[in-house]
GROMACS .gro file of C-alpha atoms in nm:
model
  315
    1MET     CA    1   0.831  -0.128  -2.940
    2SER     CA    2   0.776   0.248  -2.958
    3ASN     CA    3   0.968   0.471  -2.719
    4ALA     CA    4   0.686   0.726  -2.717
    5PRO     CA    5   0.558   0.799  -2.365
    6GLU     CA    6   0.234   0.627  -2.268
    7VAL     CA    7  -0.078   0.836  -2.222
    8PRO     CA    8  -0.153   0.832  -1.846
    9TRP     CA    9  -0.531   0.833  -1.896
   10PRO     CA   10  -0.580   0.654  -2.232
   11GLU     CA   11  -0.900   0.598  -2.423
   12LEU     CA   12  -1.078   0.269  -2.355
   13PRO     CA   13  -1.374   0.239  -2.595
   14THR     CA   14  -1.594  -0.045  -2.474
   15ALA     CA   15  -1.691  -0.185  -2.814
   16ALA     CA   16  -1.329  -0.226  -2.926
   17TRP     CA   17  -1.230  -0.454  -2.640
   18ARG     CA   18  -1.560  -0.605  -2.523
   19GLU     CA   19  -1.460  -0.965  -2.599
   20THR     CA   20  -1.114  -0.925  -2.448
   21CYS     CA   21  -1.269  -0.767  -2.138
   22ALA     CA   22  -1.508  -1.062  -2.099
   23THR     CA   23  -1.223  -1.313  -2.132
   24LEU     CA   24  -1.000  -1.124  -1.889
   25HIS     CA   25  -1.286  -1.101  -1.640
   26LEU     CA   26  -1.321  -1.479  -1.640
   27TRP     CA   27  -0.945  -1.533  -1.606
   28THR     CA   28  -0.945  -1.313  -1.294
   29GLN     CA   29  -1.229  -1.525  -1.157
   30VAL     CA   30  -1.020  -1.841  -1.195
   31ILE     CA   31  -0.729  -1.676  -1.011
   32GLY     CA   32  -0.953  -1.524  -0.745
   33LYS     CA   33  -1.123  -1.854  -0.675
   34ILE     CA   34  -0.784  -2.015  -0.616
   35ARG     CA   35  -0.715  -1.751  -0.351
   36LEU     CA   36  -1.067  -1.801  -0.211
   37ALA     CA   37  -1.004  -2.174  -0.172
   38ARG     CA   38  -0.690  -2.125   0.040
   39ALA     CA   39  -0.710  -1.790   0.223
   40PRO     CA   40  -0.887  -1.773   0.562
   41TRP     CA   41  -1.204  -1.568   0.556
   42LEU     CA   42  -1.156  -1.196   0.612
   43ASN     CA   43  -1.437  -0.949   0.678
   44HIS     CA   44  -1.632  -0.830   0.373
   45SER     CA   45  -1.462  -1.096   0.154
   46TRP     CA   46  -1.143  -0.890   0.147
   47HIS     CA   47  -0.942  -1.214   0.139
   48VAL     CA   48  -1.050  -1.290  -0.220
   49ALA     CA   49  -0.953  -0.963  -0.388
   50LEU     CA   50  -0.665  -0.894  -0.627
   51TYR     CA   51  -0.427  -0.598  -0.613
   52VAL     CA   52  -0.274  -0.365  -0.871
   53THR     CA   53   0.104  -0.402  -0.911
   54ALA     CA   54   0.366  -0.229  -1.126
   55ARG     CA   55   0.301  -0.496  -1.391
   56GLY     CA   56  -0.062  -0.601  -1.359
   57LEU     CA   57  -0.276  -0.775  -1.098
   58THR     CA   58  -0.170  -1.011  -0.821
   59THR     CA   59  -0.331  -1.234  -0.561
   60SER     CA   60  -0.058  -1.140  -0.309
   61PRO     CA   61   0.081  -1.439  -0.110
   62ILE     CA   62  -0.157  -1.733  -0.064
   63PRO     CA   63  -0.090  -1.988   0.213
   64ASP     CA   64   0.017  -2.339   0.111
   65GLY     CA   65   0.119  -2.515   0.429
   66VAL     CA   66   0.451  -2.369   0.549
   67ARG     CA   67   0.515  -2.194   0.218
   68THR     CA   68   0.321  -1.939   0.014
   69PHE     CA   69   0.255  -1.881  -0.353
   70GLN     CA   70   0.118  -1.595  -0.555
   71ILE     CA   71  -0.035  -1.563  -0.899
   72GLU     CA   72   0.020  -1.257  -1.115
   73LEU     CA   73  -0.131  -1.137  -1.440
   74ASP     CA   74   0.156  -0.950  -1.607
   75PHE     CA   75   0.004  -0.696  -1.847
   76ILE     CA   76   0.341  -0.569  -1.968
   77ASP     CA   77   0.484  -0.900  -2.091
   78HIS     CA   78   0.133  -1.052  -2.116
   79LEU     CA   79   0.203  -1.356  -1.903
   80LEU     CA   80   0.045  -1.552  -1.621
   81ARG     CA   81   0.314  -1.610  -1.359
   82ILE     CA   82   0.307  -1.830  -1.048
   83SER     CA   83   0.579  -1.778  -0.787
   84THR     CA   84   0.641  -1.966  -0.463
   85SER     CA   85   0.824  -1.864  -0.147
   86ASP     CA   86   1.075  -2.146  -0.201
   87GLY     CA   87   1.187  -1.995  -0.532
   88ALA     CA   88   0.996  -2.199  -0.791
   89THR     CA   89   0.814  -2.029  -1.079
   90ARG     CA   90   0.593  -2.120  -1.374
   91GLN     CA   91   0.453  -1.896  -1.645
   92PHE     CA   92   0.266  -1.904  -1.974
   93ALA     CA   93   0.158  -1.654  -2.240
   94LEU     CA   94  -0.190  -1.506  -2.217
   95ALA     CA   95  -0.248  -1.461  -2.590
   96GLY     CA   96  -0.422  -1.750  -2.759
   97LYS     CA   97  -0.583  -1.884  -2.443
   98SER     CA   98  -0.952  -1.958  -2.408
   99VAL     CA   99  -1.096  -1.968  -2.057
  100ALA     CA  100  -1.084  -2.348  -2.074
  101SER     CA  101  -0.719  -2.363  -2.184
  102PHE     CA  102  -0.623  -2.092  -1.932
  103TYR     CA  103  -0.789  -2.294  -1.655
  104ALA     CA  104  -0.617  -2.615  -1.767
  105ALA     CA  105  -0.277  -2.442  -1.791
  106ILE     CA  106  -0.290  -2.279  -1.448
  107MET     CA  107  -0.408  -2.598  -1.278
  108ALA     CA  108  -0.133  -2.798  -1.450
  109ASP     CA  109   0.133  -2.548  -1.343
  110LEU     CA  110   0.007  -2.547  -0.985
  111ALA     CA  111   0.015  -2.927  -0.979
  112GLU     CA  112   0.375  -2.925  -1.108
  113LEU     CA  113   0.462  -2.698  -0.816
  114GLY     CA  114   0.301  -2.941  -0.573
  115ILE     CA  115   0.003  -2.713  -0.511
  116HIS     CA  116  -0.320  -2.908  -0.526
  117VAL     CA  117  -0.632  -2.695  -0.510
  118ALA     CA  118  -0.991  -2.748  -0.624
  119ILE     CA  119  -1.225  -2.458  -0.703
  120ASP     CA  120  -1.588  -2.404  -0.795
  121GLU     CA  121  -1.568  -2.377  -1.175
  122MET     CA  122  -1.885  -2.172  -1.218
  123PRO     CA  123  -1.832  -1.794  -1.259
  124ASN     CA  124  -1.996  -1.560  -1.010
  125GLU     CA  125  -2.205  -1.246  -1.063
  126LEU     CA  126  -2.245  -1.309  -1.436
  127PRO     CA  127  -2.551  -1.403  -1.643
  128GLU     CA  128  -2.546  -1.738  -1.821
  129PRO     CA  129  -2.221  -1.863  -1.665
  130ILE     CA  130  -2.018  -2.137  -1.834
  131CYS     CA  131  -1.804  -2.382  -1.640
  132PHE     CA  132  -1.438  -2.275  -1.672
  133SER     CA  133  -1.313  -2.607  -1.805
  134GLN     CA  134  -1.581  -2.605  -2.077
  135ASP     CA  135  -1.558  -2.240  -2.185
  136ASP     CA  136  -1.398  -2.223  -2.529
  137ARG     CA  137  -1.624  -1.933  -2.628
  138HIS     CA  138  -1.426  -1.664  -2.448
  139ALA     CA  139  -1.081  -1.662  -2.608
  140SER     CA  140  -1.002  -1.301  -2.705
  141TYR     CA  141  -0.689  -1.114  -2.598
  142ASP     CA  142  -0.600  -0.772  -2.738
  143PRO     CA  143  -0.263  -0.680  -2.578
  144ASP     CA  144  -0.299  -0.311  -2.661
  145ALA     CA  145  -0.642  -0.282  -2.501
  146VAL     CA  146  -0.525  -0.473  -2.193
  147ARG     CA  147  -0.221  -0.248  -2.163
  148ARG     CA  148  -0.446   0.061  -2.174
  149PHE     CA  149  -0.680  -0.091  -1.915
  150PHE     CA  150  -0.378  -0.160  -1.696
  151ARG     CA  151  -0.253   0.197  -1.736
  152ILE     CA  152  -0.591   0.319  -1.612
  153LEU     CA  153  -0.583   0.081  -1.315
  154VAL     CA  154  -0.238   0.209  -1.213
  155ASN     CA  155  -0.360   0.568  -1.210
  156VAL     CA  156  -0.691   0.494  -1.041
  157ASP     CA  157  -0.513   0.284  -0.778
  158ARG     CA  158  -0.282   0.577  -0.701
  159VAL     CA  159  -0.568   0.829  -0.667
  160PHE     CA  160  -0.784   0.592  -0.463
  161LYS     CA  161  -0.494   0.532  -0.224
  162GLN     CA  162  -0.448   0.907  -0.183
  163PHE     CA  163  -0.820   0.945  -0.109
  164ARG     CA  164  -0.800   0.665   0.148
  165THR     CA  165  -0.545   0.861   0.354
  166GLY     CA  166  -0.808   1.118   0.449
  167PHE     CA  167  -1.005   0.876   0.667
  168LEU     CA  168  -0.928   0.761   1.022
  169GLY     CA  169  -1.211   0.514   1.052
  170LYS     CA  170  -1.232   0.161   0.917
  171ALA     CA  171  -1.154   0.157   0.546
  172SER     CA  172  -1.087  -0.119   0.297
  173PRO     CA  173  -0.764  -0.158   0.104
  174VAL     CA  174  -0.780  -0.046  -0.258
  175HIS     CA  175  -0.852  -0.381  -0.418
  176PHE     CA  176  -0.984  -0.544  -0.734
  177PHE     CA  177  -1.293  -0.763  -0.705
  178TRP     CA  178  -1.302  -1.032  -0.972
  179GLY     CA  179  -1.674  -1.101  -0.935
  180SER     CA  180  -1.784  -0.751  -1.031
  181PHE     CA  181  -1.454  -0.677  -1.214
  182ASP     CA  182  -1.392  -0.342  -1.048
  183LEU     CA  183  -1.129  -0.160  -0.847
  184ALA     CA  184  -1.284  -0.034  -0.525
  185VAL     CA  185  -1.223   0.143  -0.194
  186THR     CA  186  -1.477   0.156   0.089
  187ARG     CA  187  -1.525   0.367   0.402
  188PHE     CA  188  -1.731   0.262   0.703
  189SER     CA  189  -1.917   0.465   0.964
  190GLY     CA  190  -1.860   0.202   1.233
  191ARG     CA  191  -2.229   0.121   1.269
  192ARG     CA  192  -2.403  -0.204   1.184
  193ALA     CA  193  -2.620  -0.205   0.871
  194PRO     CA  194  -2.960  -0.367   0.826
  195ARG     CA  195  -2.939  -0.716   0.680
  196TYR     CA  196  -2.865  -0.704   0.307
  197PRO     CA  197  -3.153  -0.849   0.100
  198GLY     CA  198  -2.925  -1.058  -0.125
  199GLY     CA  199  -3.024  -1.142  -0.479
  200VAL     CA  200  -2.687  -1.080  -0.652
  201PRO     CA  201  -2.677  -1.313  -0.958
  202HIS     CA  202  -2.476  -1.629  -0.893
  203LEU     CA  203  -2.350  -1.512  -0.555
  204PRO     CA  204  -2.458  -1.685  -0.233
  205ASP     CA  205  -2.676  -1.459  -0.019
  206ASP     CA  206  -2.470  -1.529   0.293
  207VAL     CA  207  -2.160  -1.392   0.116
  208ALA     CA  208  -2.343  -1.076   0.008
  209CYS     CA  209  -2.495  -1.027   0.354
  210GLU     CA  210  -2.154  -1.056   0.521
  211ALA     CA  211  -2.005  -0.811   0.271
  212TYR     CA  212  -2.269  -0.549   0.356
  213SER     CA  213  -2.283  -0.611   0.731
  214HIS     CA  214  -2.181  -0.254   0.820
  215GLU     CA  215  -2.283   0.092   0.702
  216GLU     CA  216  -2.058   0.204   0.418
  217SER     CA  217  -1.977   0.443   0.137
  218SER     CA  218  -1.804   0.265  -0.149
  219ALA     CA  219  -1.642   0.402  -0.464
  220GLY     CA  220  -1.482   0.228  -0.756
  221PHE     CA  221  -1.393   0.203  -1.124
  222TRP     CA  222  -1.515  -0.057  -1.370
  223PRO     CA  223  -1.516  -0.100  -1.749
  224GLY     CA  224  -1.893  -0.075  -1.763
  225SER     CA  225  -2.177  -0.310  -1.847
  226GLY     CA  226  -2.554  -0.314  -1.872
  227ALA     CA  227  -2.710   0.027  -1.816
  228ILE     CA  228  -2.365   0.197  -1.806
  229ASP     CA  229  -2.196   0.043  -2.109
  230TYR     CA  230  -1.880   0.252  -2.088
  231PRO     CA  231  -1.593   0.280  -1.839
  232ALA     CA  232  -1.697   0.479  -1.536
  233PHE     CA  233  -1.642   0.562  -1.172
  234TYR     CA  234  -1.920   0.496  -0.924
  235CYS     CA  235  -2.016   0.561  -0.565
  236TYR     CA  236  -2.300   0.411  -0.362
  237ALA     CA  237  -2.404   0.404   0.001
  238TYR     CA  238  -2.543   0.108   0.193
  239PRO     CA  239  -2.794   0.147   0.334
  240GLU     CA  240  -2.886   0.438   0.111
  241PRO     CA  241  -2.983   0.729   0.339
  242ALA     CA  242  -3.268   0.964   0.259
  243GLY     CA  243  -3.151   1.255   0.045
  244PHE     CA  244  -2.837   1.081  -0.081
  245ARG     CA  245  -2.938   1.048  -0.445
  246THR     CA  246  -3.058   1.406  -0.477
  247THR     CA  247  -2.735   1.561  -0.345
  248ARG     CA  248  -2.538   1.769  -0.593
  249VAL     CA  249  -2.192   1.618  -0.640
  250ARG     CA  250  -1.881   1.717  -0.835
  251PRO     CA  251  -1.764   1.745  -1.108
  252ASP     CA  252  -2.053   1.855  -1.327
  253ALA     CA  253  -2.036   1.541  -1.543
  254ALA     CA  254  -2.134   1.323  -1.246
  255PHE     CA  255  -2.495   1.207  -1.214
  256PHE     CA  256  -2.710   0.964  -1.019
  257SER     CA  257  -2.810   0.651  -1.214
  258GLU     CA  258  -3.158   0.541  -1.113
  259ALA     CA  259  -3.096   0.209  -1.291
  260LEU     CA  260  -2.794   0.127  -1.072
  261GLY     CA  261  -2.875   0.326  -0.760
  262GLU     CA  262  -2.529   0.483  -0.770
  263PHE     CA  263  -2.357   0.806  -0.859
  264ILE     CA  264  -2.169   0.772  -1.189
  265LEU     CA  265  -1.884   0.970  -1.340
  266PRO     CA  266  -1.792   0.863  -1.695
  267TYR     CA  267  -1.424   0.778  -1.728
  268ASP     CA  268  -1.400   0.999  -2.036
  269ALA     CA  269  -1.499   1.300  -1.824
  270VAL     CA  270  -1.194   1.235  -1.605
  271ARG     CA  271  -0.964   1.147  -1.895
  272THR     CA  272  -1.038   1.471  -2.078
  273ALA     CA  273  -1.041   1.698  -1.770
  274PRO     CA  274  -0.763   1.959  -1.744
  275GLN     CA  275  -0.657   1.790  -1.418
  276PRO     CA  276  -0.781   1.428  -1.423
  277GLU     CA  277  -0.659   1.340  -1.072
  278GLN     CA  278  -0.829   1.645  -0.923
  279ALA     CA  279  -1.155   1.570  -1.106
  280LEU     CA  280  -1.153   1.215  -0.970
  281LEU     CA  281  -1.073   1.327  -0.615
  282GLU     CA  282  -1.362   1.575  -0.633
  283PHE     CA  283  -1.597   1.293  -0.727
  284LEU     CA  284  -1.469   1.066  -0.449
  285GLN     CA  285  -1.488   1.336  -0.184
  286SER     CA  286  -1.823   1.487  -0.282
  287THR     CA  287  -2.002   1.151  -0.312
  288TYR     CA  288  -1.857   1.038   0.021
  289GLU     CA  289  -1.978   1.363   0.178
  290ALA     CA  290  -2.322   1.305   0.027
  291ALA     CA  291  -2.340   0.967   0.202
  292ALA     CA  292  -2.180   1.074   0.530
  293ASN     CA  293  -2.392   1.388   0.568
  294ALA     CA  294  -2.718   1.220   0.475
  295ALA     CA  295  -2.653   0.932   0.718
  296LYS     CA  296  -2.515   1.162   0.989
  297TRP     CA  297  -2.174   0.998   1.024
  298ASP     CA  298  -1.946   1.137   1.296
  299ARG     CA  299  -1.723   1.308   1.040
  300ASP     CA  300  -1.514   1.496   1.298
  301ALA     CA  301  -1.403   1.164   1.449
  302LEU     CA  302  -1.360   0.979   1.119
  303GLU     CA  303  -1.174   1.223   0.893
  304CYS     CA  304  -0.829   1.379   0.867
  305PRO     CA  305  -0.633   1.575   0.603
  306LEU     CA  306  -0.501   1.380   0.304
  307GLY     CA  307  -0.162   1.226   0.371
  308GLN     CA  308   0.166   1.361   0.234
  309PRO     CA  309   0.495   1.173   0.187
  310ARG     CA  310   0.726   1.200   0.492
  311VAL     CA  311   0.479   1.421   0.682
  312VAL     CA  312   0.359   1.265   1.009
  313ARG     CA  313  -0.013   1.305   1.073
  314GLN     CA  314  -0.066   1.555   1.355
  315VAL     CA  315  -0.251   1.426   1.662
   0.00000   0.00000   0.00000
């Protein structure tokens, strides 16, 4: 392995890893559905999300009676690892696995550990879903592309967490949603929202309505699909207030996508910026301000300066 330092904000051309991305997306759905089956419901479906670690993505601990277990996608050694609170582990290599063989392997390892769980095998939020146990079509794994994707997640996770410190109101963790395959962070005004209309493909309307029960401004990163077929950052407001989409936001490369109803900042604009972290923070802050100002949030009560290590917030 080369000892050359990794590029913090590497290139991630969509075409070069499209099949790997699709396979990885489905693997995260298998893992996420295992967490969904065991974790008690938490507001806005926060109990189903995955989290960025120093090696990949994890479920965090999942209850299993008096013990817990967690499942981790290790993008450094390219392994799926299951660990339990009583010290047992199982793991297998990611390369060479179709969705069907991945599903069979993880269920077999869980059973060996005495963890018996059944999940809905149909993917969510995807067109033309294939049952996990029957999906031999998705079987691509490019370790280099996955490692670059992981490097991006690590950096985005760090910047999103810094952005989160500037808000006193209700805010989500920085977490990875396996349905939409994006890393996201959300701020809330504290007010109820009108009932969400539903209609998300292959997602029950009651789940979507609960997720959007309160007024919010949400930002995230995803590899891209459909109208935005490249990696990008996004920000949307629900409900969308009048004047939101016409607000000028920063940096200059950001724009409002009429097709998605969201502000978009191409990942490449951040990657190639003189100060990538600052460019991303400008996008997060300016799009949040666009939502909060248009919807007349009580910003004086909800905001505070960004946090600093070892510096207590002044009250």
